[in-house]
Short mmCIF file of N, CA and C and ligand atoms in Angstrom, two decimals:
data_model
loop_
_atom_site.label_atom_id
_atom_site.label_comp_id
_atom_site.label_asym_id
_atom_site.label_seq_id
_atom_site.Cartn_x
_atom_site.Cartn_y
_atom_site.Cartn_z
N MET A 639 -9.49 -4.51 -10.74
CA MET A 639 -8.68 -5.74 -10.66
C MET A 639 -8.48 -6.14 -9.19
N VAL A 640 -7.82 -5.30 -8.45
CA VAL A 640 -7.68 -5.52 -7.02
C VAL A 640 -8.92 -4.95 -6.35
N SER A 641 -9.26 -5.43 -5.17
CA SER A 641 -10.46 -4.88 -4.54
C SER A 641 -10.17 -3.58 -3.80
N PHE A 642 -9.28 -2.82 -4.37
CA PHE A 642 -8.96 -1.48 -3.85
C PHE A 642 -10.21 -0.64 -3.71
N THR A 643 -11.03 -0.63 -4.75
CA THR A 643 -12.25 0.18 -4.71
C THR A 643 -13.26 -0.36 -3.73
N ALA A 644 -13.12 -1.63 -3.35
CA ALA A 644 -14.05 -2.20 -2.40
C ALA A 644 -13.82 -1.63 -1.00
N ILE A 645 -12.62 -1.20 -0.74
CA ILE A 645 -12.37 -0.71 0.61
C ILE A 645 -12.17 0.81 0.65
N LEU A 646 -11.81 1.38 -0.46
CA LEU A 646 -11.47 2.79 -0.43
C LEU A 646 -12.14 3.52 -1.57
N LEU A 647 -12.53 4.71 -1.31
CA LEU A 647 -13.17 5.51 -2.33
C LEU A 647 -12.30 6.73 -2.58
N LEU A 648 -11.84 6.87 -3.78
CA LEU A 648 -10.98 8.00 -4.07
C LEU A 648 -11.76 9.30 -3.99
N ALA A 649 -11.14 10.29 -3.43
CA ALA A 649 -11.82 11.57 -3.31
C ALA A 649 -10.82 12.70 -3.29
N GLY A 650 -11.12 13.76 -3.95
CA GLY A 650 -10.23 14.90 -3.97
C GLY A 650 -10.58 15.88 -2.87
N ALA A 651 -10.65 15.40 -1.68
CA ALA A 651 -11.10 16.25 -0.57
C ALA A 651 -10.01 17.22 -0.13
N VAL A 652 -10.41 18.34 0.37
CA VAL A 652 -9.48 19.33 0.90
C VAL A 652 -9.16 18.96 2.35
N MET A 653 -7.89 19.00 2.67
CA MET A 653 -7.48 18.59 4.00
C MET A 653 -7.39 19.82 4.93
N HIS A 654 -7.72 19.61 6.18
CA HIS A 654 -7.59 20.67 7.17
C HIS A 654 -6.68 20.19 8.29
N ALA A 655 -5.76 21.04 8.66
CA ALA A 655 -4.87 20.68 9.77
C ALA A 655 -5.61 20.93 11.08
N GLN A 656 -5.65 19.94 11.91
CA GLN A 656 -6.33 20.08 13.21
C GLN A 656 -5.94 18.91 14.09
N ALA A 657 -6.35 18.98 15.34
CA ALA A 657 -6.07 17.86 16.25
C ALA A 657 -6.78 16.62 15.70
N GLN A 658 -6.07 15.51 15.71
CA GLN A 658 -6.58 14.34 15.03
C GLN A 658 -6.73 13.17 15.98
N ASP A 659 -7.81 12.45 15.82
CA ASP A 659 -8.00 11.21 16.55
C ASP A 659 -8.04 10.07 15.55
N PHE A 660 -7.05 9.19 15.62
CA PHE A 660 -6.94 8.12 14.62
C PHE A 660 -7.38 6.77 15.17
N SER A 661 -8.02 6.76 16.33
CA SER A 661 -8.27 5.48 17.00
C SER A 661 -9.10 4.52 16.15
N ASP A 662 -9.96 5.05 15.28
CA ASP A 662 -10.77 4.15 14.46
C ASP A 662 -9.99 3.56 13.28
N LEU A 663 -8.75 4.00 13.10
CA LEU A 663 -7.96 3.55 11.95
C LEU A 663 -6.79 2.67 12.33
N VAL A 664 -6.35 2.82 13.57
CA VAL A 664 -5.10 2.19 13.98
C VAL A 664 -5.16 0.67 13.80
N GLY A 665 -4.12 0.14 13.19
CA GLY A 665 -4.06 -1.30 12.95
C GLY A 665 -3.67 -1.57 11.51
N THR A 666 -3.75 -2.81 11.12
CA THR A 666 -3.41 -3.22 9.76
C THR A 666 -4.66 -3.66 9.03
N TRP A 667 -4.83 -3.16 7.83
CA TRP A 667 -6.02 -3.42 7.03
C TRP A 667 -5.61 -4.08 5.73
N SER A 668 -6.44 -4.98 5.26
CA SER A 668 -6.07 -5.60 3.99
C SER A 668 -7.30 -5.81 3.12
N SER A 669 -7.07 -5.90 1.82
CA SER A 669 -8.16 -6.14 0.89
C SER A 669 -8.58 -7.61 0.97
N LYS A 670 -9.64 -7.94 0.28
CA LYS A 670 -10.31 -9.23 0.47
C LYS A 670 -9.43 -10.47 0.27
N SER A 671 -8.45 -10.37 -0.60
CA SER A 671 -7.62 -11.55 -0.83
C SER A 671 -6.87 -11.96 0.45
N ASN A 672 -6.76 -10.99 1.38
CA ASN A 672 -6.13 -11.27 2.67
C ASN A 672 -4.78 -11.96 2.50
N SER A 673 -4.02 -11.45 1.58
CA SER A 673 -2.76 -12.10 1.25
C SER A 673 -1.62 -11.11 1.18
N THR A 674 -1.94 -9.88 0.79
CA THR A 674 -0.94 -8.82 0.76
C THR A 674 -1.04 -8.04 2.07
N PHE A 675 0.07 -7.96 2.80
CA PHE A 675 0.08 -7.25 4.07
C PHE A 675 1.25 -6.29 4.15
N THR A 676 1.11 -5.30 5.00
CA THR A 676 2.27 -4.47 5.32
C THR A 676 3.23 -5.30 6.18
N GLY A 677 4.39 -4.74 6.40
CA GLY A 677 5.36 -5.43 7.24
C GLY A 677 6.52 -5.96 6.42
N ASP A 678 7.56 -6.43 7.11
CA ASP A 678 8.76 -6.80 6.37
C ASP A 678 8.64 -8.14 5.65
N GLY A 679 7.49 -8.83 5.82
CA GLY A 679 7.23 -10.00 4.98
C GLY A 679 6.87 -9.59 3.56
N PHE A 680 6.58 -8.33 3.36
CA PHE A 680 6.29 -7.80 2.04
C PHE A 680 7.49 -7.02 1.52
N TYR A 681 7.86 -5.98 2.26
CA TYR A 681 9.06 -5.23 1.91
C TYR A 681 9.93 -5.10 3.16
N ASP A 682 11.15 -5.55 3.04
CA ASP A 682 12.09 -5.46 4.13
C ASP A 682 13.06 -4.32 3.85
N PRO A 683 12.89 -3.20 4.56
CA PRO A 683 13.72 -2.03 4.26
C PRO A 683 15.19 -2.25 4.60
N VAL A 684 15.49 -3.15 5.50
CA VAL A 684 16.88 -3.38 5.88
C VAL A 684 17.64 -4.04 4.74
N SER A 685 17.05 -5.08 4.17
CA SER A 685 17.73 -5.74 3.04
C SER A 685 17.26 -5.18 1.70
N ASP A 686 16.32 -4.20 1.75
CA ASP A 686 15.77 -3.59 0.54
C ASP A 686 15.24 -4.67 -0.40
N HIS A 687 14.34 -5.49 0.13
CA HIS A 687 13.90 -6.68 -0.60
C HIS A 687 12.39 -6.88 -0.54
N PHE A 688 11.78 -7.14 -1.70
CA PHE A 688 10.36 -7.47 -1.76
C PHE A 688 10.16 -8.98 -1.73
N THR A 689 9.09 -9.41 -1.07
CA THR A 689 8.65 -10.80 -1.19
C THR A 689 7.26 -10.77 -1.81
N GLU A 690 7.13 -11.41 -2.96
CA GLU A 690 5.87 -11.38 -3.69
C GLU A 690 4.79 -12.18 -2.94
N PRO A 691 3.65 -11.54 -2.62
CA PRO A 691 2.58 -12.28 -1.93
C PRO A 691 1.96 -13.33 -2.86
N LYS A 692 1.22 -14.25 -2.27
CA LYS A 692 0.54 -15.29 -3.06
C LYS A 692 -0.50 -14.69 -3.99
N HIS A 693 -1.26 -13.73 -3.47
CA HIS A 693 -2.34 -13.14 -4.24
C HIS A 693 -2.19 -11.62 -4.28
N THR A 694 -2.76 -11.02 -5.31
CA THR A 694 -2.73 -9.57 -5.40
C THR A 694 -3.58 -8.97 -4.28
N GLY A 695 -3.33 -7.74 -3.97
CA GLY A 695 -4.10 -7.08 -2.93
C GLY A 695 -3.43 -5.81 -2.48
N ILE A 696 -4.03 -5.21 -1.47
CA ILE A 696 -3.48 -3.97 -0.93
C ILE A 696 -3.68 -3.99 0.58
N SER A 697 -2.74 -3.40 1.27
CA SER A 697 -2.83 -3.38 2.73
C SER A 697 -2.30 -2.04 3.24
N TYR A 698 -2.94 -1.55 4.29
CA TYR A 698 -2.48 -0.33 4.95
C TYR A 698 -2.34 -0.59 6.44
N SER A 699 -1.34 0.03 7.04
CA SER A 699 -1.27 0.09 8.50
C SER A 699 -1.26 1.55 8.91
N PHE A 700 -1.95 1.84 10.00
CA PHE A 700 -1.95 3.19 10.53
C PHE A 700 -1.60 3.14 12.01
N THR A 701 -0.81 4.10 12.46
CA THR A 701 -0.47 4.18 13.88
C THR A 701 -1.14 5.39 14.51
N ALA A 702 -1.30 5.35 15.82
CA ALA A 702 -1.99 6.42 16.54
C ALA A 702 -1.25 7.75 16.42
N ASP A 703 0.07 7.68 16.19
CA ASP A 703 0.82 8.94 16.10
C ASP A 703 0.94 9.44 14.66
N GLY A 704 0.12 8.92 13.77
CA GLY A 704 0.00 9.53 12.45
C GLY A 704 0.89 8.99 11.35
N TYR A 705 1.36 7.74 11.51
CA TYR A 705 2.17 7.15 10.45
C TYR A 705 1.41 6.06 9.72
N PHE A 706 1.70 5.92 8.43
CA PHE A 706 1.07 4.85 7.67
C PHE A 706 2.14 4.03 6.96
N GLU A 707 1.75 2.84 6.58
CA GLU A 707 2.57 2.00 5.72
C GLU A 707 1.62 1.36 4.72
N GLU A 708 2.06 1.23 3.48
CA GLU A 708 1.18 0.70 2.44
C GLU A 708 1.91 -0.34 1.60
N SER A 709 1.24 -1.45 1.35
CA SER A 709 1.76 -2.50 0.47
C SER A 709 0.75 -2.72 -0.64
N TYR A 710 1.23 -2.82 -1.85
CA TYR A 710 0.31 -2.92 -2.98
C TYR A 710 0.88 -3.91 -3.99
N TYR A 711 0.05 -4.81 -4.43
CA TYR A 711 0.50 -5.81 -5.41
C TYR A 711 -0.60 -6.00 -6.45
N ARG A 712 -0.25 -5.77 -7.69
CA ARG A 712 -1.24 -5.84 -8.76
C ARG A 712 -0.67 -6.62 -9.93
N ALA A 713 -1.50 -7.46 -10.51
CA ALA A 713 -1.10 -8.17 -11.72
C ALA A 713 -2.00 -7.68 -12.85
N VAL A 714 -1.42 -7.48 -14.00
CA VAL A 714 -2.20 -7.01 -15.14
C VAL A 714 -2.17 -8.05 -16.23
N ALA A 715 -3.33 -8.58 -16.56
CA ALA A 715 -3.41 -9.60 -17.60
C ALA A 715 -3.09 -8.99 -18.96
N ASN A 716 -2.56 -9.81 -19.84
CA ASN A 716 -2.24 -9.37 -21.19
C ASN A 716 -3.13 -10.16 -22.16
N PRO A 717 -4.24 -9.56 -22.60
CA PRO A 717 -5.21 -10.30 -23.41
C PRO A 717 -4.64 -10.80 -24.73
N THR A 718 -3.73 -10.03 -25.31
CA THR A 718 -3.19 -10.46 -26.60
C THR A 718 -2.15 -11.56 -26.42
N ASN A 719 -1.51 -11.59 -25.27
CA ASN A 719 -0.55 -12.64 -25.00
C ASN A 719 -0.66 -13.08 -23.54
N PRO A 720 -1.57 -14.01 -23.29
CA PRO A 720 -1.86 -14.40 -21.90
C PRO A 720 -0.65 -14.93 -21.14
N LYS A 721 0.39 -15.31 -21.87
CA LYS A 721 1.59 -15.79 -21.19
C LYS A 721 2.42 -14.64 -20.63
N CYS A 722 2.02 -13.42 -20.95
CA CYS A 722 2.83 -12.26 -20.57
C CYS A 722 2.10 -11.26 -19.67
N PRO A 723 1.65 -11.70 -18.51
CA PRO A 723 1.06 -10.72 -17.58
C PRO A 723 2.17 -9.87 -16.98
N THR A 724 1.84 -8.65 -16.62
CA THR A 724 2.82 -7.83 -15.92
C THR A 724 2.42 -7.74 -14.44
N GLY A 725 3.37 -7.42 -13.61
CA GLY A 725 3.10 -7.31 -12.18
C GLY A 725 3.72 -6.05 -11.62
N ILE A 726 3.02 -5.44 -10.67
CA ILE A 726 3.55 -4.25 -10.02
C ILE A 726 3.48 -4.45 -8.51
N ILE A 727 4.58 -4.24 -7.86
CA ILE A 727 4.62 -4.28 -6.40
C ILE A 727 5.11 -2.92 -5.92
N GLN A 728 4.36 -2.34 -4.99
CA GLN A 728 4.75 -1.01 -4.49
C GLN A 728 4.68 -1.00 -2.97
N TRP A 729 5.58 -0.25 -2.39
CA TRP A 729 5.58 -0.07 -0.94
C TRP A 729 5.94 1.37 -0.62
N GLN A 730 5.23 1.96 0.32
CA GLN A 730 5.65 3.26 0.83
C GLN A 730 5.16 3.44 2.26
N HIS A 731 5.78 4.42 2.91
CA HIS A 731 5.34 4.76 4.26
C HIS A 731 5.56 6.24 4.48
N GLY A 732 4.95 6.77 5.53
CA GLY A 732 5.08 8.20 5.78
C GLY A 732 4.04 8.64 6.79
N LYS A 733 3.63 9.92 6.67
CA LYS A 733 2.65 10.47 7.61
C LYS A 733 1.29 10.54 6.95
N PHE A 734 0.24 10.50 7.75
CA PHE A 734 -1.09 10.70 7.19
C PHE A 734 -1.86 11.69 8.06
N SER A 735 -2.89 12.27 7.46
CA SER A 735 -3.78 13.15 8.22
C SER A 735 -5.21 12.91 7.76
N LYS A 736 -6.13 13.31 8.58
CA LYS A 736 -7.53 13.04 8.34
C LYS A 736 -8.30 14.35 8.24
N ALA A 737 -9.17 14.46 7.26
CA ALA A 737 -9.97 15.68 7.10
C ALA A 737 -11.27 15.56 7.89
N VAL A 738 -11.96 16.69 8.03
CA VAL A 738 -13.22 16.72 8.77
C VAL A 738 -14.22 15.70 8.21
N ASP A 739 -14.22 15.53 6.90
CA ASP A 739 -15.18 14.61 6.29
C ASP A 739 -14.71 13.14 6.38
N GLY A 740 -13.62 12.92 7.07
CA GLY A 740 -13.17 11.55 7.27
C GLY A 740 -12.20 11.06 6.21
N SER A 741 -11.97 11.86 5.17
CA SER A 741 -11.04 11.41 4.14
C SER A 741 -9.60 11.53 4.65
N LEU A 742 -8.75 10.73 4.06
CA LEU A 742 -7.36 10.67 4.51
C LEU A 742 -6.43 11.20 3.44
N GLU A 743 -5.34 11.81 3.88
CA GLU A 743 -4.27 12.12 2.95
C GLU A 743 -3.00 11.46 3.43
N LEU A 744 -2.41 10.68 2.55
CA LEU A 744 -1.16 9.99 2.86
C LEU A 744 -0.01 10.72 2.19
N SER A 745 0.97 11.12 2.97
CA SER A 745 2.14 11.83 2.45
C SER A 745 3.38 10.98 2.67
N PRO A 746 3.78 10.25 1.65
CA PRO A 746 4.91 9.33 1.83
C PRO A 746 6.25 10.04 1.98
N ILE A 747 7.17 9.36 2.63
CA ILE A 747 8.57 9.78 2.64
C ILE A 747 9.14 9.38 1.29
N LYS A 748 9.38 10.38 0.46
CA LYS A 748 9.59 10.10 -0.96
C LYS A 748 10.76 9.19 -1.28
N VAL A 749 11.84 9.35 -0.55
CA VAL A 749 13.03 8.56 -0.91
C VAL A 749 12.92 7.10 -0.46
N ASP A 750 11.95 6.81 0.42
CA ASP A 750 11.87 5.45 0.98
C ASP A 750 11.03 4.49 0.15
N GLY A 751 10.08 5.00 -0.62
CA GLY A 751 9.16 4.14 -1.37
C GLY A 751 9.87 3.35 -2.46
N ARG A 752 9.35 2.14 -2.74
CA ARG A 752 9.97 1.27 -3.75
C ARG A 752 8.90 0.68 -4.66
N GLN A 753 9.30 0.42 -5.89
CA GLN A 753 8.42 -0.25 -6.83
C GLN A 753 9.19 -1.33 -7.59
N MET A 754 8.54 -2.46 -7.77
CA MET A 754 9.13 -3.49 -8.61
C MET A 754 8.13 -3.78 -9.72
N TYR A 755 8.59 -3.62 -10.94
CA TYR A 755 7.73 -3.85 -12.09
C TYR A 755 8.27 -5.05 -12.84
N SER A 756 7.42 -6.04 -13.07
CA SER A 756 7.91 -7.18 -13.83
C SER A 756 7.07 -7.39 -15.08
N ASP A 757 7.76 -7.59 -16.16
CA ASP A 757 7.17 -7.83 -17.47
C ASP A 757 8.06 -8.89 -18.10
N PRO A 758 7.82 -10.15 -17.69
CA PRO A 758 8.77 -11.23 -18.01
C PRO A 758 9.04 -11.37 -19.50
N CYS A 759 8.09 -10.96 -20.33
CA CYS A 759 8.30 -11.11 -21.77
C CYS A 759 9.14 -9.98 -22.35
N ALA A 760 9.22 -8.87 -21.62
CA ALA A 760 9.97 -7.73 -22.13
C ALA A 760 11.35 -7.60 -21.47
N TYR A 761 11.40 -7.91 -20.18
CA TYR A 761 12.67 -7.79 -19.46
C TYR A 761 12.98 -9.09 -18.74
N LYS A 762 14.19 -9.49 -18.77
CA LYS A 762 14.58 -10.73 -18.08
C LYS A 762 14.44 -10.58 -16.57
N THR A 763 14.82 -9.41 -16.07
CA THR A 763 14.72 -9.17 -14.64
C THR A 763 13.71 -8.07 -14.36
N SER A 764 13.22 -8.03 -13.14
CA SER A 764 12.25 -7.01 -12.76
C SER A 764 12.92 -5.63 -12.73
N VAL A 765 12.10 -4.62 -12.96
CA VAL A 765 12.62 -3.25 -12.94
C VAL A 765 12.34 -2.66 -11.57
N TYR A 766 13.39 -2.32 -10.86
CA TYR A 766 13.30 -1.91 -9.47
C TYR A 766 13.61 -0.43 -9.36
N THR A 767 12.65 0.34 -8.86
CA THR A 767 12.85 1.79 -8.80
C THR A 767 12.31 2.36 -7.49
N ARG A 768 12.61 3.63 -7.26
CA ARG A 768 11.96 4.35 -6.18
C ARG A 768 10.54 4.65 -6.59
N TYR A 769 9.68 4.85 -5.58
CA TYR A 769 8.28 5.13 -5.88
C TYR A 769 7.71 6.01 -4.79
N ASN A 770 6.97 7.02 -5.17
CA ASN A 770 6.21 7.81 -4.18
C ASN A 770 4.96 8.37 -4.82
N ALA A 771 3.86 8.32 -4.11
CA ALA A 771 2.62 8.91 -4.59
C ALA A 771 1.79 9.36 -3.41
N THR A 772 1.48 10.65 -3.37
CA THR A 772 0.57 11.16 -2.35
C THR A 772 -0.82 10.61 -2.66
N GLU A 773 -1.53 10.17 -1.66
CA GLU A 773 -2.85 9.58 -1.90
C GLU A 773 -3.90 10.28 -1.05
N GLN A 774 -5.07 10.44 -1.65
CA GLN A 774 -6.22 10.94 -0.90
C GLN A 774 -7.36 9.98 -1.09
N PHE A 775 -7.99 9.57 -0.03
CA PHE A 775 -9.15 8.71 -0.20
C PHE A 775 -10.06 8.75 1.01
N GLN A 776 -11.26 8.23 0.79
CA GLN A 776 -12.22 8.11 1.86
C GLN A 776 -12.30 6.68 2.32
N VAL A 777 -12.39 6.50 3.59
CA VAL A 777 -12.55 5.15 4.11
C VAL A 777 -14.05 4.87 4.16
N ARG A 778 -14.47 3.90 3.37
CA ARG A 778 -15.90 3.58 3.32
C ARG A 778 -16.19 2.44 4.29
N SER A 779 -15.59 1.32 4.03
CA SER A 779 -15.71 0.23 5.00
C SER A 779 -14.47 -0.61 4.85
N ILE A 780 -13.96 -1.08 5.90
CA ILE A 780 -12.75 -1.89 5.84
C ILE A 780 -12.97 -3.15 6.65
N SER A 781 -12.31 -4.19 6.20
CA SER A 781 -12.48 -5.45 6.92
C SER A 781 -11.74 -5.39 8.25
N HIS A 782 -11.90 -6.42 9.05
CA HIS A 782 -11.32 -6.44 10.39
C HIS A 782 -9.83 -6.14 10.39
N PRO A 783 -9.39 -5.33 11.34
CA PRO A 783 -7.94 -5.18 11.45
C PRO A 783 -7.33 -6.51 11.87
N ILE A 784 -6.16 -6.75 11.37
CA ILE A 784 -5.46 -7.99 11.68
C ILE A 784 -4.72 -7.77 12.99
N PRO A 785 -4.72 -8.75 13.85
CA PRO A 785 -3.99 -8.56 15.12
C PRO A 785 -2.56 -8.13 14.86
N CYS A 786 -2.15 -7.10 15.53
CA CYS A 786 -0.85 -6.51 15.27
C CYS A 786 0.29 -7.49 15.42
N SER A 787 0.17 -8.41 16.34
CA SER A 787 1.29 -9.32 16.60
C SER A 787 1.61 -10.18 15.38
N SER A 788 0.60 -10.54 14.59
CA SER A 788 0.87 -11.46 13.49
C SER A 788 1.49 -10.79 12.28
N VAL A 789 0.95 -9.70 11.85
CA VAL A 789 1.44 -9.10 10.61
C VAL A 789 1.65 -7.61 10.80
N CYS A 790 2.54 -7.28 11.64
CA CYS A 790 2.63 -5.88 12.02
C CYS A 790 3.49 -5.04 11.09
N GLY A 791 3.14 -3.79 10.99
CA GLY A 791 3.95 -2.84 10.24
C GLY A 791 5.18 -2.44 11.05
N LEU A 792 5.89 -1.48 10.51
CA LEU A 792 7.17 -1.10 11.11
C LEU A 792 7.03 -0.50 12.50
N ARG A 793 5.94 0.16 12.75
CA ARG A 793 5.88 0.99 13.95
C ARG A 793 4.83 0.54 14.96
N CYS A 794 4.27 -0.62 14.81
CA CYS A 794 3.25 -1.07 15.76
C CYS A 794 3.88 -1.45 17.09
C1 LIG B 2298 -6.35 -12.98 7.17
O1 LIG B 2298 -5.01 -13.38 7.40
C2 LIG B 2298 -4.59 -13.23 8.74
C3 LIG B 2298 -3.10 -13.49 8.83
O2 LIG B 2298 -2.74 -14.64 8.13
C4 LIG B 2298 -5.43 -14.14 9.64
O3 LIG B 2298 -5.04 -13.98 10.98
C5 LIG B 2298 -6.90 -13.76 9.47
O4 LIG B 2298 -7.71 -14.66 10.22
C6 LIG B 2298 -7.31 -13.79 8.02
N1 LIG B 2298 -8.66 -13.22 7.90
C7 LIG B 2298 -9.58 -13.76 7.11
C8 LIG B 2298 -10.89 -13.05 7.06
O5 LIG B 2298 -9.36 -14.76 6.43
C1 LIG B 2299 8.60 11.09 -6.45
O1 LIG B 2299 7.80 10.75 -7.56
C2 LIG B 2299 7.88 11.68 -8.63
C3 LIG B 2299 6.86 11.27 -9.67
O2 LIG B 2299 7.04 9.95 -10.05
C4 LIG B 2299 9.31 11.71 -9.16
O3 LIG B 2299 9.40 12.65 -10.21
C5 LIG B 2299 10.25 12.10 -8.04
O4 LIG B 2299 11.59 12.03 -8.49
C6 LIG B 2299 10.08 11.16 -6.85
N1 LIG B 2299 10.90 11.61 -5.73
C7 LIG B 2299 11.84 10.84 -5.19
C8 LIG B 2299 12.62 11.47 -4.07
O5 LIG B 2299 12.06 9.69 -5.54
#
């Protein structure tokens, strides 16, 4: 649905702790819709508030000192009732590390992550909860990093 698989390849790689160089990752990355970005325009931790992007997508930011931020927005069509699509918005941040084979492991700060689930036909209001998921993936190819000044994550 989202072009998540276009930019990332899931892999169950084993991670090794070692000195890390993240220079090839640092910056903000987004999926092809170029609409979902990290930063407080997506999730504002101060007011604890999500802003729904125009289009679905996924975005990651990585810093040189090993922190990541992730924004994810997915809509799920409902074939039996097209008027009732569901939507999921997720945000998390935390530390990341890189394995020898180039795969990444993201370890979120569990209490900070948030999820908003909307199913307008089932619930009048969105369901807002905490969210955390450790992720492992390989970076295959990613589109241009977005200039930090325009859509920066928390720690740029
Ligand atoms: C994606 O969006 C950013 C921020 O709005 C913009 O600076 C950039 O040029 C866009 N990239 C593409 C490929 O459309
Ligand atoms: C992290 O996610 C797991 C699985 O959904 C959940 O059981 C756990 O309570 C979460 N931790 C926090 C601190 O929210």
